[in-house]
Amino acid sequence: MKGNRTFTMIKPDAVKAGHIGAILAKINEGGFRIVAMKYTKLSAEKAGEFYAVHSARPFYGELVEFMSSGPIVAAILEKDNAVEDFRTLIGATNPAEAQPGTIRALFAKSIGENAVHGSDSDENAAIECAFHFAGTEIYK
Ligand code: ATP
Ligand code: MG
């Protein structure tokens, strides 16, 4: 059975550009319920840990630097089939390839500075939710 939770971050580029409100509106319109949320900033160490799976990729240094360059909004979202439906809502990693109307098509600048994160599996969603939130910070 597919899980009903995913994890997202509004990335530093979208926060700096003033898109927090518009992106949260798209998330709500997409039928997701926010059950945890914080405005915070990742240290380079934390950003490196979060994206450790990409540590061998050529863009890893740039990714860590970008993700720790400014504040983010981290949130846990609930909906049936959350992981897959949220990936559909945000669109392709590269905004040039993202479907019109998706969050990345609307708000992302480039493949690196692409406005939002979305978990890629139920297993990673659970890991990422626990990385950013204690159980006591989640309200249904
Ligand atoms: P995310 O995990 O942030 O939701 P994603 O799952 O669509 O994004 P991944 O392959 O997991 O894409 O890559 C993680 C992040 O690394 C991307 O969102 C982007 O910020 C950055 N990234 C990926 N590919 C590149 C690239 N070719 N050049 C620069 N940055 C990249
Ligand atoms: Mg990913």
PDB file of C-alpha atoms and ligand atoms in Angstrom:
ATOM      1  CA  MET A   1       0.000   0.000   0.000  1.00  0.00           C
ATOM      2  CA  LYS A   2       1.156   3.528  -0.819  1.00  0.00           C
ATOM      3  CA  GLY A   3       1.797   5.849   2.114  1.00  0.00           C
ATOM      4  CA  ASN A   4      -0.029   9.102   2.720  1.00  0.00           C
ATOM      5  CA  ARG A   5       2.935  11.279   3.785  1.00  0.00           C
ATOM      6  CA  THR A   6       5.648  13.141   1.950  1.00  0.00           C
ATOM      7  CA  PHE A   7       8.299  15.657   2.913  1.00  0.00           C
ATOM      8  CA  THR A   8       8.970  18.953   1.148  1.00  0.00           C
ATOM      9  CA  MET A   9      11.261  21.944   1.362  1.00  0.00           C
ATOM     10  CA  ILE A  10      10.728  25.313  -0.285  1.00  0.00           C
ATOM     11  CA  LYS A  11      14.347  25.883  -1.319  1.00  0.00           C
ATOM     12  CA  PRO A  12      16.425  29.065  -0.747  1.00  0.00           C
ATOM     13  CA  ASP A  13      15.884  30.421  -4.285  1.00  0.00           C
ATOM     14  CA  ALA A  14      12.086  30.393  -3.949  1.00  0.00           C
ATOM     15  CA  VAL A  15      12.173  31.803  -0.408  1.00  0.00           C
ATOM     16  CA  LYS A  16      14.463  34.659  -1.560  1.00  0.00           C
ATOM     17  CA  ALA A  17      12.201  35.379  -4.535  1.00  0.00           C
ATOM     18  CA  GLY A  18       9.157  35.745  -2.263  1.00  0.00           C
ATOM     19  CA  HIS A  19       7.332  32.626  -3.472  1.00  0.00           C
ATOM     20  CA  ILE A  20       6.538  30.970  -0.097  1.00  0.00           C
ATOM     21  CA  GLY A  21       2.875  32.023  -0.120  1.00  0.00           C
ATOM     22  CA  ALA A  22       2.246  31.121  -3.768  1.00  0.00           C
ATOM     23  CA  ILE A  23       3.885  27.695  -3.365  1.00  0.00           C
ATOM     24  CA  LEU A  24       1.911  26.919  -0.184  1.00  0.00           C
ATOM     25  CA  ALA A  25      -1.263  27.885  -2.075  1.00  0.00           C
ATOM     26  CA  LYS A  26      -0.403  25.409  -4.871  1.00  0.00           C
ATOM     27  CA  ILE A  27       0.234  22.729  -2.222  1.00  0.00           C
ATOM     28  CA  ASN A  28      -3.172  23.359  -0.646  1.00  0.00           C
ATOM     29  CA  GLU A  29      -4.934  23.492  -4.015  1.00  0.00           C
ATOM     30  CA  GLY A  30      -3.262  20.167  -4.834  1.00  0.00           C
ATOM     31  CA  GLY A  31      -5.164  18.578  -1.971  1.00  0.00           C
ATOM     32  CA  PHE A  32      -2.266  18.241   0.484  1.00  0.00           C
ATOM     33  CA  ARG A  33      -2.696  18.913   4.161  1.00  0.00           C
ATOM     34  CA  ILE A  34       0.228  20.438   6.075  1.00  0.00           C
ATOM     35  CA  VAL A  35       0.782  18.489   9.321  1.00  0.00           C
ATOM     36  CA  ALA A  36       4.170  20.003  10.256  1.00  0.00           C
ATOM     37  CA  MET A  37       6.014  23.091   9.082  1.00  0.00           C
ATOM     38  CA  LYS A  38       9.049  25.218   9.989  1.00  0.00           C
ATOM     39  CA  TYR A  39      10.984  28.182   8.635  1.00  0.00           C
ATOM     40  CA  THR A  40      14.626  27.344   9.203  1.00  0.00           C
ATOM     41  CA  LYS A  41      18.112  27.349   7.696  1.00  0.00           C
ATOM     42  CA  LEU A  42      20.271  24.295   7.032  1.00  0.00           C
ATOM     43  CA  SER A  43      23.946  24.336   7.960  1.00  0.00           C
ATOM     44  CA  ALA A  44      26.272  23.064   5.230  1.00  0.00           C
ATOM     45  CA  GLU A  45      26.737  19.949   7.355  1.00  0.00           C
ATOM     46  CA  LYS A  46      22.987  19.279   7.602  1.00  0.00           C
ATOM     47  CA  ALA A  47      22.445  19.979   3.889  1.00  0.00           C
ATOM     48  CA  GLY A  48      25.286  17.564   3.070  1.00  0.00           C
ATOM     49  CA  GLU A  49      23.735  14.910   5.274  1.00  0.00           C
ATOM     50  CA  PHE A  50      20.270  15.392   3.766  1.00  0.00           C
ATOM     51  CA  TYR A  51      21.574  14.977   0.200  1.00  0.00           C
ATOM     52  CA  ALA A  52      24.282  12.391   1.102  1.00  0.00           C
ATOM     53  CA  VAL A  53      22.879  10.028  -1.534  1.00  0.00           C
ATOM     54  CA  HIS A  54      24.237  12.467  -4.161  1.00  0.00           C
ATOM     55  CA  SER A  55      27.726  12.818  -2.595  1.00  0.00           C
ATOM     56  CA  ALA A  56      29.466  11.204  -5.587  1.00  0.00           C
ATOM     57  CA  ARG A  57      27.685  13.409  -8.152  1.00  0.00           C
ATOM     58  CA  PRO A  58      29.575  16.335  -9.752  1.00  0.00           C
ATOM     59  CA  PHE A  59      26.965  18.857  -8.550  1.00  0.00           C
ATOM     60  CA  TYR A  60      27.067  17.790  -4.872  1.00  0.00           C
ATOM     61  CA  GLY A  61      29.263  20.709  -3.664  1.00  0.00           C
ATOM     62  CA  GLU A  62      27.092  23.225  -5.486  1.00  0.00           C
ATOM     63  CA  LEU A  63      23.921  21.574  -4.129  1.00  0.00           C
ATOM     64  CA  VAL A  64      25.147  21.702  -0.507  1.00  0.00           C
ATOM     65  CA  GLU A  65      26.253  25.319  -0.895  1.00  0.00           C
ATOM     66  CA  PHE A  66      22.912  26.312  -2.428  1.00  0.00           C
ATOM     67  CA  MET A  67      20.754  24.465   0.122  1.00  0.00           C
ATOM     68  CA  SER A  68      22.618  26.139   3.009  1.00  0.00           C
ATOM     69  CA  SER A  69      22.708  29.594   1.358  1.00  0.00           C
ATOM     70  CA  GLY A  70      19.513  30.923   2.938  1.00  0.00           C
ATOM     71  CA  PRO A  71      16.361  30.010   4.827  1.00  0.00           C
ATOM     72  CA  ILE A  72      14.001  27.263   3.701  1.00  0.00           C
ATOM     73  CA  VAL A  73      10.498  26.131   4.615  1.00  0.00           C
ATOM     74  CA  ALA A  74      10.358  22.449   5.605  1.00  0.00           C
ATOM     75  CA  ALA A  75       6.984  20.696   5.806  1.00  0.00           C
ATOM     76  CA  ILE A  76       5.288  17.328   6.109  1.00  0.00           C
ATOM     77  CA  LEU A  77       2.311  16.872   3.778  1.00  0.00           C
ATOM     78  CA  GLU A  78      -0.530  14.359   3.889  1.00  0.00           C
ATOM     79  CA  LYS A  79      -2.706  13.066   1.042  1.00  0.00           C
ATOM     80  CA  ASP A  80      -3.503   9.640  -0.378  1.00  0.00           C
ATOM     81  CA  ASN A  81      -0.596   8.534  -2.580  1.00  0.00           C
ATOM     82  CA  ALA A  82       1.362  11.532  -1.281  1.00  0.00           C
ATOM     83  CA  VAL A  83       4.848  10.853  -2.685  1.00  0.00           C
ATOM     84  CA  GLU A  84       3.795  10.249  -6.273  1.00  0.00           C
ATOM     85  CA  ASP A  85       1.109  12.935  -6.363  1.00  0.00           C
ATOM     86  CA  PHE A  86       3.493  15.532  -4.926  1.00  0.00           C
ATOM     87  CA  ARG A  87       6.183  14.668  -7.498  1.00  0.00           C
ATOM     88  CA  THR A  88       3.516  15.249 -10.168  1.00  0.00           C
ATOM     89  CA  LEU A  89       2.578  18.596  -8.598  1.00  0.00           C
ATOM     90  CA  ILE A  90       6.202  19.831  -8.488  1.00  0.00           C
ATOM     91  CA  GLY A  91       7.224  18.657 -11.982  1.00  0.00           C
ATOM     92  CA  ALA A  92      10.564  17.511 -13.407  1.00  0.00           C
ATOM     93  CA  THR A  93      13.895  18.296 -11.681  1.00  0.00           C
ATOM     94  CA  ASN A  94      14.843  20.500 -14.635  1.00  0.00           C
ATOM     95  CA  PRO A  95      12.219  23.280 -14.876  1.00  0.00           C
ATOM     96  CA  ALA A  96      12.736  23.422 -18.643  1.00  0.00           C
ATOM     97  CA  GLU A  97      11.249  19.900 -18.755  1.00  0.00           C
ATOM     98  CA  ALA A  98       8.547  20.433 -16.108  1.00  0.00           C
ATOM     99  CA  GLN A  99       4.892  20.273 -17.218  1.00  0.00           C
ATOM    100  CA  PRO A 100       3.187  23.695 -17.478  1.00  0.00           C
ATOM    101  CA  GLY A 101       1.446  24.671 -14.242  1.00  0.00           C
ATOM    102  CA  THR A 102       3.725  22.587 -12.004  1.00  0.00           C
ATOM    103  CA  ILE A 103       5.506  24.317  -9.115  1.00  0.00           C
ATOM    104  CA  ARG A 104       8.911  23.996 -10.779  1.00  0.00           C
ATOM    105  CA  ALA A 105       7.595  25.230 -14.142  1.00  0.00           C
ATOM    106  CA  LEU A 106       6.153  28.272 -12.373  1.00  0.00           C
ATOM    107  CA  PHE A 107       8.863  29.087  -9.833  1.00  0.00           C
ATOM    108  CA  ALA A 108      12.177  27.268 -10.484  1.00  0.00           C
ATOM    109  CA  LYS A 109      15.144  29.070 -12.026  1.00  0.00           C
ATOM    110  CA  SER A 110      17.332  26.152 -13.121  1.00  0.00           C
ATOM    111  CA  ILE A 111      18.028  22.445 -12.578  1.00  0.00           C
ATOM    112  CA  GLY A 112      20.099  23.344  -9.504  1.00  0.00           C
ATOM    113  CA  GLU A 113      17.920  26.122  -8.080  1.00  0.00           C
ATOM    114  CA  ASN A 114      14.605  24.386  -8.558  1.00  0.00           C
ATOM    115  CA  ALA A 115      12.311  25.894  -5.912  1.00  0.00           C
ATOM    116  CA  VAL A 116      11.151  22.772  -4.061  1.00  0.00           C
ATOM    117  CA  HIS A 117      12.140  19.331  -2.833  1.00  0.00           C
ATOM    118  CA  GLY A 118       9.821  16.331  -2.827  1.00  0.00           C
ATOM    119  CA  SER A 119      10.556  12.873  -1.392  1.00  0.00           C
ATOM    120  CA  ASP A 120      11.063  10.149  -4.008  1.00  0.00           C
ATOM    121  CA  SER A 121       9.737   7.108  -2.069  1.00  0.00           C
ATOM    122  CA  ASP A 122       7.688   6.279   1.014  1.00  0.00           C
ATOM    123  CA  GLU A 123      10.859   4.998   2.676  1.00  0.00           C
ATOM    124  CA  ASN A 124      12.753   8.247   2.031  1.00  0.00           C
ATOM    125  CA  ALA A 125       9.716  10.322   3.011  1.00  0.00           C
ATOM    126  CA  ALA A 126       9.765   8.701   6.466  1.00  0.00           C
ATOM    127  CA  ILE A 127      13.526   9.250   6.810  1.00  0.00           C
ATOM    128  CA  GLU A 128      13.272  12.895   5.679  1.00  0.00           C
ATOM    129  CA  CYS A 129      10.299  13.696   7.964  1.00  0.00           C
ATOM    130  CA  ALA A 130      12.263  12.332  10.932  1.00  0.00           C
ATOM    131  CA  PHE A 131      15.389  14.254   9.840  1.00  0.00           C
ATOM    132  CA  HIS A 132      13.555  17.594  10.212  1.00  0.00           C
ATOM    133  CA  PHE A 133      10.772  17.013  12.741  1.00  0.00           C
ATOM    134  CA  ALA A 134      10.286  15.427  16.146  1.00  0.00           C
ATOM    135  CA  GLY A 135       7.055  13.493  16.645  1.00  0.00           C
ATOM    136  CA  THR A 136       5.863  16.272  18.963  1.00  0.00           C
ATOM    137  CA  GLU A 137       6.100  18.816  16.093  1.00  0.00           C
ATOM    138  CA  ILE A 138       3.545  16.963  13.933  1.00  0.00           C
ATOM    139  CA  TYR A 139      -0.123  17.940  14.364  1.00  0.00           C
ATOM    140  CA  LYS A 140      -2.924  16.202  12.520  1.00  0.00           C
TER     141      LYS A 140
HETATM  142  P1  ATP B   1      14.821  16.862  -4.908  1.00  0.00           P
HETATM  143  O1  ATP B   1      15.471  15.624  -4.323  1.00  0.00           O
HETATM  144  O2  ATP B   1      15.441  18.152  -4.432  1.00  0.00           O
HETATM  145  O3  ATP B   1      13.334  16.839  -4.760  1.00  0.00           O
HETATM  146  P2  ATP B   1      14.822  15.642  -7.491  1.00  0.00           P
HETATM  147  O4  ATP B   1      14.427  14.402  -6.744  1.00  0.00           O
HETATM  148  O5  ATP B   1      13.907  16.118  -8.570  1.00  0.00           O
HETATM  149  O6  ATP B   1      15.057  16.845  -6.481  1.00  0.00           O
HETATM  150  P3  ATP B   1      17.507  14.645  -7.537  1.00  0.00           P
HETATM  151  O7  ATP B   1      18.051  13.816  -8.643  1.00  0.00           O
HETATM  152  O8  ATP B   1      17.160  14.002  -6.233  1.00  0.00           O
HETATM  153  O9  ATP B   1      16.258  15.464  -8.114  1.00  0.00           O
HETATM  154  O10 ATP B   1      18.559  15.808  -7.272  1.00  0.00           O
HETATM  155  C1  ATP B   1      18.550  16.526  -6.052  1.00  0.00           C
HETATM  156  C2  ATP B   1      18.799  17.977  -6.337  1.00  0.00           C
HETATM  157  O11 ATP B   1      20.128  18.139  -6.815  1.00  0.00           O
HETATM  158  C3  ATP B   1      17.930  18.609  -7.419  1.00  0.00           C
HETATM  159  O12 ATP B   1      16.673  19.001  -6.990  1.00  0.00           O
HETATM  160  C4  ATP B   1      18.769  19.797  -7.822  1.00  0.00           C
HETATM  161  O13 ATP B   1      18.628  20.861  -6.868  1.00  0.00           O
HETATM  162  C5  ATP B   1      20.163  19.222  -7.737  1.00  0.00           C
HETATM  163  N1  ATP B   1      20.589  18.700  -9.045  1.00  0.00           N
HETATM  164  C6  ATP B   1      20.184  17.546  -9.622  1.00  0.00           C
HETATM  165  N2  ATP B   1      20.756  17.389 -10.836  1.00  0.00           N
HETATM  166  C7  ATP B   1      21.553  18.471 -11.011  1.00  0.00           C
HETATM  167  C8  ATP B   1      22.425  18.896 -12.058  1.00  0.00           C
HETATM  168  N3  ATP B   1      22.592  18.171 -13.162  1.00  0.00           N
HETATM  169  N4  ATP B   1      23.076  20.073 -11.879  1.00  0.00           N
HETATM  170  C9  ATP B   1      22.915  20.811 -10.754  1.00  0.00           C
HETATM  171  N5  ATP B   1      22.113  20.457  -9.723  1.00  0.00           N
HETATM  172  C10 ATP B   1      21.441  19.312  -9.858  1.00  0.00           C
HETATM  173 MG    MG B   2      15.459  13.703  -5.066  1.00  0.00          MG
END
